[in-house]
Amino acid sequence: YVTVADNVNEQVVTGLKADTSYTFAIKAFNEAGKESELLSAKVTTAKPSSGSGGSSSSSDDEENKSSNLSSGNTDLNDLAIWSNGRKLSLTPSFSPNITHYTIKTKAEKIELLANPAKDKSKLTLQGKPLGNGQEVTLKEGENKFEILVQAENGKKKSYIITVIRESENSQETKESNEFNEPKSPVSSTIEFNDSVGHWAESYINQASARGIVGGYPDGTFKPNNPVTRAEFTVMLAKALKLEGTAAPTEFADSTQIGAWAKEAIDRMVQAGIVSGYNDGSFRPSASITRTEMAVMFARAMKLELAANAVSPFADDEAIPTWAKGAVNVVHKIGIVNGRSQNQFVPSGSATRAESAAMLIRMLEQEEIQ
């Protein structure tokens, strides 16, 4: 087998025999260690072409050594809608296999951006080529847009985006904005329509009832979405019930920190639980990694870290040295678990579901002590 980087879209296979059948299989892995379904294709290399002398030309020989397949992949690998510098959230969340989405906004104009899974695929918006992004004007009410993906082999797939432009007098107070603070739960019995049956459903409901986490205006929690550094800092601050006034903290990107998160971040920095990066930034909209989260839990609980700690995870060597003690101790007390195949996935983005589960486990540990 051959392993390629994530930016490689084509692979030339050499050394093949003429007039021979081969099966090619592809499997993708994300940084969390999860794998895709196996995709396979069976091909037969060309027969040798014979001339009057019964021999094939050198160019024919070279052609028989490789097989180039026209891709039939009609997926998008990214779909984003922007308005006034803000990325609007899709309902449901984007997945290449989901072809219908809804968005609510009060904006007069939006920008649609899409990237195909294969570079040679062609994209059109409403029948016209879609380049590096297309700005469109919205009418009040429902606006439907079709992004058509045509694969290299001619196969097609449509993605339909329904954008509902609400009037300025609409009672809806927030549009679907990924960088807005999720709304607070309105009752202790709230259930999110996309979390029923989820492995973390109980944790999510408990965290919601305690006022630690909230959902979105459409009634979803988006449990599998990554959680940002700002979001998790606010969640942990609520769980710890940090009070008092903290001195304003200045980061190189302080202007990017939303007002809804600023006070919590100031308190958490003052408490020594969270910090910025070497370049002076906080990166509020960056997904928090599982390593960063483990370290924050260890600091928040004032846990004693063992020197030269070794965790039981299969990828222990990938855990940064500065975080090994924290990862090991928060795992030992049952706050952080591994993912599939006993992998900790230190650089993987923590999800909203994982965040809720870990926060409740932390509180349970605090109640025991």
Coordinates of C-alpha atoms in Angstrom, one line a residue:
Y1 CA 0.0 0.0 0.0
V2 CA 1.0 3.7 -0.4
T3 CA 0.4 6.4 2.1
V4 CA 0.0 9.9 0.7
A5 CA -0.3 13.4 2.3
D6 CA -3.7 15.0 2.7
N7 CA -3.0 17.5 -0.1
V8 CA -2.4 14.7 -2.7
N9 CA -5.3 14.2 -5.1
E10 CA -3.7 12.0 -7.7
Q11 CA -1.4 9.0 -7.6
V12 CA 0.3 7.4 -10.6
V13 CA 0.9 3.7 -10.2
T14 CA 3.8 2.2 -12.2
G15 CA 5.1 -1.2 -12.9
L16 CA 1.8 -2.6 -14.1
K17 CA 1.5 -5.4 -16.7
A18 CA -0.4 -5.0 -19.9
D19 CA -3.9 -6.6 -20.3
T20 CA -4.1 -7.3 -16.6
S21 CA -6.9 -6.5 -14.1
Y22 CA -6.1 -4.6 -11.0
T23 CA -8.2 -3.5 -8.0
F24 CA -7.3 -0.1 -6.4
A25 CA -8.7 0.7 -3.0
I26 CA -8.6 3.9 -1.0
K27 CA -9.2 4.6 2.6
A28 CA -8.9 8.0 4.3
F29 CA -8.1 8.7 8.0
N30 CA -8.7 12.0 9.8
E31 CA -6.5 13.3 12.6
A32 CA -8.8 11.8 15.2
G33 CA -7.9 8.3 13.8
K34 CA -11.3 7.6 12.4
E35 CA -11.4 6.0 9.0
S36 CA -13.6 6.3 6.0
E37 CA -15.4 3.5 4.1
L38 CA -13.2 1.7 1.7
L39 CA -13.6 2.9 -1.9
S40 CA -12.4 0.6 -4.6
A41 CA -12.3 0.5 -8.4
K42 CA -11.3 -2.4 -10.8
V43 CA -9.5 -1.6 -14.0
T44 CA -7.8 -3.5 -16.8
T45 CA -4.7 -2.1 -18.4
A46 CA -4.5 -1.8 -22.2
K47 CA -3.5 -4.6 -24.4
P48 CA -0.1 -4.3 -26.1
S49 CA -0.5 -2.7 -29.6
S50 CA 1.4 -4.6 -32.3
G51 CA 2.7 -3.2 -35.5
S52 CA 3.8 -5.0 -38.7
G53 CA 6.8 -6.4 -37.0
G54 CA 4.7 -7.7 -34.1
S55 CA 6.4 -5.4 -31.5
S56 CA 5.0 -2.5 -29.4
S57 CA 6.4 1.0 -29.4
S58 CA 8.1 2.4 -26.3
S59 CA 5.3 4.9 -25.8
D60 CA 2.8 2.1 -25.7
D61 CA 5.0 0.3 -23.1
E62 CA 4.9 3.4 -20.9
E63 CA 1.2 3.6 -21.2
N64 CA 0.8 0.1 -20.1
K65 CA 2.8 0.7 -17.0
S66 CA 0.3 3.1 -15.5
S67 CA -3.4 3.5 -15.1
N68 CA -5.0 7.0 -14.8
L69 CA -8.6 6.8 -13.8
S70 CA -11.2 9.6 -14.4
S71 CA -12.6 10.4 -11.0
G72 CA -16.3 10.1 -10.4
N73 CA -16.2 11.8 -7.0
T74 CA -19.0 14.4 -6.9
D75 CA -18.5 15.4 -3.3
L76 CA -17.7 18.8 -1.8
N77 CA -15.1 18.8 0.9
D78 CA -16.1 22.2 2.2
L79 CA -19.1 24.5 2.0
A80 CA -19.2 27.9 3.7
I81 CA -21.6 30.8 3.8
W82 CA -20.2 34.2 4.9
S83 CA -21.9 37.5 5.8
N84 CA -20.2 40.7 6.9
G85 CA -17.0 38.8 7.8
R86 CA -18.8 36.1 9.8
K87 CA -19.3 32.5 8.9
L88 CA -22.9 31.4 9.1
S89 CA -23.7 28.0 10.4
L90 CA -25.5 25.4 8.2
T91 CA -28.4 23.3 9.4
P92 CA -27.5 20.5 9.5
S93 CA -23.7 20.8 9.8
F94 CA -21.8 20.3 6.6
S95 CA -21.1 16.7 5.5
P96 CA -20.2 15.7 2.0
N97 CA -23.1 13.2 2.0
I98 CA -25.7 15.8 3.0
T99 CA -27.0 17.7 0.1
H100 CA -29.7 20.0 1.5
Y101 CA -29.0 22.9 4.0
T102 CA -30.9 25.8 5.6
I103 CA -29.6 29.1 6.9
K104 CA -31.4 32.0 8.5
T105 CA -30.0 35.5 8.3
K106 CA -31.0 39.2 8.2
A107 CA -28.1 40.1 5.9
E108 CA -28.9 41.5 2.5
K109 CA -25.9 39.8 0.9
I110 CA -24.0 36.6 1.5
E111 CA -21.0 35.0 0.0
L112 CA -21.0 31.3 -1.0
L113 CA -17.8 29.4 -1.1
A114 CA -17.3 25.7 -2.0
N115 CA -14.4 23.4 -2.6
P116 CA -14.7 20.1 -4.5
A117 CA -13.2 16.9 -3.2
K118 CA -11.3 16.5 -6.5
D119 CA -9.5 19.5 -8.0
K120 CA -10.6 18.6 -11.6
S121 CA -14.3 18.7 -10.7
K122 CA -16.3 21.7 -12.0
L123 CA -18.6 23.8 -9.8
T124 CA -21.5 25.9 -10.9
L125 CA -23.9 28.1 -8.9
Q126 CA -27.3 28.6 -10.5
G127 CA -25.8 27.3 -13.7
K128 CA -22.8 29.7 -13.8
P129 CA -19.2 28.8 -12.9
L130 CA -18.4 29.2 -9.2
G131 CA -14.9 30.5 -8.8
N132 CA -13.3 31.4 -5.5
G133 CA -16.6 32.6 -4.0
Q134 CA -19.7 34.2 -5.2
E135 CA -21.6 37.1 -3.5
V136 CA -25.3 37.1 -4.0
T137 CA -28.1 39.4 -3.0
L138 CA -31.0 38.0 -0.9
K139 CA -34.6 38.9 -1.1
E140 CA -36.8 38.7 2.0
G141 CA -38.1 35.3 2.6
E142 CA -36.8 32.1 1.0
N143 CA -33.8 32.0 -1.4
K144 CA -32.7 28.7 -3.0
F145 CA -29.3 28.1 -4.4
E146 CA -28.0 25.1 -6.2
I147 CA -24.3 24.2 -6.4
L148 CA -23.7 21.6 -9.0
V149 CA -20.6 19.4 -8.8
Q150 CA -19.6 17.7 -12.1
A151 CA -16.9 15.1 -11.7
E152 CA -14.1 14.5 -14.1
N153 CA -16.0 11.5 -15.6
G154 CA -19.2 13.6 -16.1
K155 CA -21.1 12.4 -13.0
K156 CA -23.1 15.2 -11.2
K157 CA -24.4 16.0 -7.8
S158 CA -26.4 18.9 -6.6
Y159 CA -26.1 20.7 -3.2
I160 CA -29.2 22.8 -2.3
I161 CA -28.9 25.7 0.1
T162 CA -32.0 27.4 1.3
V163 CA -31.3 30.8 2.8
I164 CA -34.2 32.5 4.7
R165 CA -33.7 36.2 4.9
E166 CA -35.7 37.5 7.8
S167 CA -36.9 41.1 8.1
E168 CA -35.3 43.5 10.5
N169 CA -38.5 43.4 12.6
S170 CA -38.3 39.6 13.0
Q171 CA -38.6 38.3 16.5
E172 CA -35.6 36.1 16.0
T173 CA -32.8 37.7 17.9
K174 CA -29.8 35.9 16.5
E175 CA -28.9 34.7 13.1
S176 CA -27.1 31.4 12.6
N177 CA -23.6 32.6 13.3
E178 CA -20.9 30.1 14.2
F179 CA -19.0 32.6 16.3
N180 CA -22.0 33.7 18.4
E181 CA -22.2 32.4 21.9
P182 CA -24.7 29.5 22.0
K183 CA -27.9 30.5 23.7
S184 CA -28.3 29.6 27.3
P185 CA -30.7 26.8 28.2
V186 CA -34.2 27.9 29.1
S187 CA -35.0 25.1 31.5
S188 CA -33.4 22.2 33.3
T189 CA -35.3 19.7 31.2
I190 CA -34.2 21.0 27.8
E191 CA -33.4 18.3 25.2
F192 CA -31.6 19.0 22.0
N193 CA -33.1 17.5 18.9
D194 CA -29.8 16.2 17.6
S195 CA -28.5 14.7 20.8
V196 CA -31.2 12.0 21.5
G197 CA -29.5 8.7 21.5
H198 CA -26.0 10.2 21.4
W199 CA -23.4 8.5 23.6
A200 CA -23.1 11.8 25.6
E201 CA -26.8 12.6 25.8
S202 CA -26.9 12.3 29.6
Y203 CA -23.8 14.4 30.0
I204 CA -25.1 17.1 27.6
N205 CA -28.5 17.3 29.4
Q206 CA -26.8 17.5 32.8
A207 CA -24.4 20.2 31.6
S208 CA -27.3 22.1 30.1
A209 CA -29.3 21.8 33.3
R210 CA -26.4 23.2 35.3
G211 CA -26.1 26.2 33.0
I212 CA -22.7 25.2 31.7
V213 CA -23.5 24.6 28.1
G214 CA -26.2 25.9 25.8
G215 CA -27.6 25.0 22.4
Y216 CA -28.3 26.9 19.2
P217 CA -31.3 28.9 18.1
D218 CA -32.5 25.9 15.9
G219 CA -32.8 23.6 18.9
T220 CA -29.6 21.7 18.2
F221 CA -26.5 21.2 20.3
K222 CA -24.2 20.0 17.5
P223 CA -22.5 17.4 19.7
N224 CA -19.9 16.3 17.1
N225 CA -18.8 19.8 16.3
P226 CA -15.4 20.9 17.5
V227 CA -15.4 23.4 20.4
T228 CA -13.4 26.5 20.2
R229 CA -10.9 27.8 22.8
A230 CA -13.2 30.6 23.7
E231 CA -16.3 28.4 24.0
F232 CA -14.5 25.8 26.3
T233 CA -12.9 28.5 28.4
V234 CA -16.4 29.9 29.1
M235 CA -17.8 26.4 29.8
L236 CA -15.1 25.6 32.3
A237 CA -15.4 29.0 34.0
K238 CA -19.2 28.4 34.4
A239 CA -18.5 24.9 35.8
L240 CA -16.0 26.3 38.3
K241 CA -18.3 29.2 39.1
L242 CA -15.4 31.7 39.0
E243 CA -16.4 35.0 40.5
G244 CA -14.9 38.4 41.1
T245 CA -13.4 41.0 38.8
A246 CA -10.3 40.1 36.8
A247 CA -7.9 42.5 35.3
P248 CA -8.3 42.8 31.5
T249 CA -6.0 40.5 29.7
E250 CA -4.4 41.8 26.5
F251 CA -3.6 39.4 23.7
A252 CA -2.3 40.2 20.2
D253 CA -5.8 39.1 18.9
S254 CA -7.9 40.5 21.7
T255 CA -10.2 42.2 19.2
Q256 CA -11.2 38.8 18.0
I257 CA -12.5 37.7 21.4
G258 CA -16.3 38.1 21.6
A259 CA -17.7 40.2 24.4
W260 CA -19.6 37.1 25.6
A261 CA -16.3 35.4 26.3
K262 CA -14.0 38.2 27.4
E263 CA -14.7 38.3 31.1
A264 CA -14.5 34.5 31.5
I265 CA -11.2 34.4 29.7
D266 CA -9.8 37.2 31.9
R267 CA -10.8 35.3 35.0
M268 CA -9.4 32.0 33.7
V269 CA -6.1 33.7 32.8
Q270 CA -5.9 35.3 36.2
A271 CA -6.6 31.9 37.8
G272 CA -3.7 30.4 35.9
I273 CA -6.0 27.9 34.1
V274 CA -5.6 29.1 30.5
S275 CA -2.9 31.0 28.7
G276 CA -2.1 32.3 25.3
Y277 CA 0.5 31.2 22.8
N278 CA 4.2 32.2 22.4
D279 CA 3.3 34.8 19.7
G280 CA 1.0 36.6 22.2
S281 CA -2.3 35.4 20.7
F282 CA -5.2 33.6 22.3
R283 CA -6.8 32.2 19.1
P284 CA -10.4 32.2 20.5
S285 CA -11.9 30.7 17.3
A286 CA -9.4 27.9 17.0
S287 CA -10.6 24.5 17.9
I288 CA -9.2 23.5 21.3
T289 CA -7.1 20.3 21.2
R290 CA -7.6 17.4 23.5
T291 CA -4.1 18.1 25.0
E292 CA -5.0 21.7 25.8
M293 CA -8.2 20.6 27.4
A294 CA -6.5 18.0 29.6
V295 CA -4.0 20.6 30.8
M296 CA -6.8 23.0 31.7
F297 CA -8.6 20.3 33.7
A298 CA -5.4 19.5 35.6
R299 CA -4.8 23.1 36.4
A300 CA -8.4 23.8 37.4
M301 CA -8.5 20.8 39.8
K302 CA -5.0 21.6 41.1
L303 CA -3.9 18.0 40.4
E304 CA -0.4 16.8 41.3
L305 CA 1.5 15.9 38.1
A306 CA 3.9 13.0 38.1
A307 CA 7.4 13.6 36.6
N308 CA 8.2 11.4 33.6
A309 CA 4.6 10.3 33.4
V310 CA 3.6 7.7 30.9
S311 CA 0.0 7.3 29.9
P312 CA -1.6 3.9 28.8
F313 CA -2.6 5.3 25.4
A314 CA -1.3 3.6 22.3
D315 CA -0.1 7.0 21.0
D316 CA 1.6 8.1 24.2
E317 CA 4.7 9.1 22.3
A318 CA 2.7 11.7 20.4
I319 CA 1.6 13.4 23.6
P320 CA 3.8 16.5 24.1
T321 CA 6.2 16.1 27.0
W322 CA 4.9 19.3 28.7
A323 CA 1.4 17.7 28.8
K324 CA 2.1 14.1 29.6
G325 CA 1.6 14.5 33.4
A326 CA -1.7 16.3 32.9
V327 CA -3.0 13.8 30.4
N328 CA -2.0 10.9 32.6
V329 CA -3.6 12.2 35.8
V330 CA -6.9 13.3 34.3
H331 CA -7.2 9.9 32.6
K332 CA -6.5 8.1 35.9
I333 CA -9.3 9.9 37.7
G334 CA -11.7 9.2 34.9
I335 CA -12.2 12.6 33.3
V336 CA -10.6 12.0 29.9
N337 CA -10.9 8.8 27.9
G338 CA -9.3 7.7 24.7
R339 CA -10.9 7.3 21.3
S340 CA -10.9 4.3 19.0
Q341 CA -8.0 1.8 19.2
N342 CA -7.0 3.3 22.6
Q343 CA -5.7 6.5 20.9
F344 CA -5.6 9.7 22.9
V345 CA -5.2 11.8 19.7
P346 CA -3.4 14.7 21.4
S347 CA -3.7 17.1 18.5
G348 CA -7.3 16.2 17.7
S349 CA -10.1 18.8 18.2
A350 CA -12.3 18.1 21.2
T351 CA -16.0 18.0 20.4
R352 CA -18.8 19.7 22.2
A353 CA -20.1 16.3 23.4
E354 CA -16.6 15.4 24.8
S355 CA -16.5 18.8 26.5
A356 CA -19.8 18.3 28.2
A357 CA -18.9 14.8 29.3
M358 CA -15.6 15.8 30.8
L359 CA -17.0 18.8 32.6
I360 CA -19.7 16.7 34.3
R361 CA -17.0 14.1 35.2
M362 CA -14.9 16.8 36.7
L363 CA -17.8 18.1 38.8
E364 CA -18.6 14.5 40.0
Q365 CA -15.0 14.2 41.1
E366 CA -15.1 17.5 42.9
E367 CA -18.3 16.3 44.7
I368 CA -16.7 13.1 45.8
Q369 CA -13.7 14.8 47.3

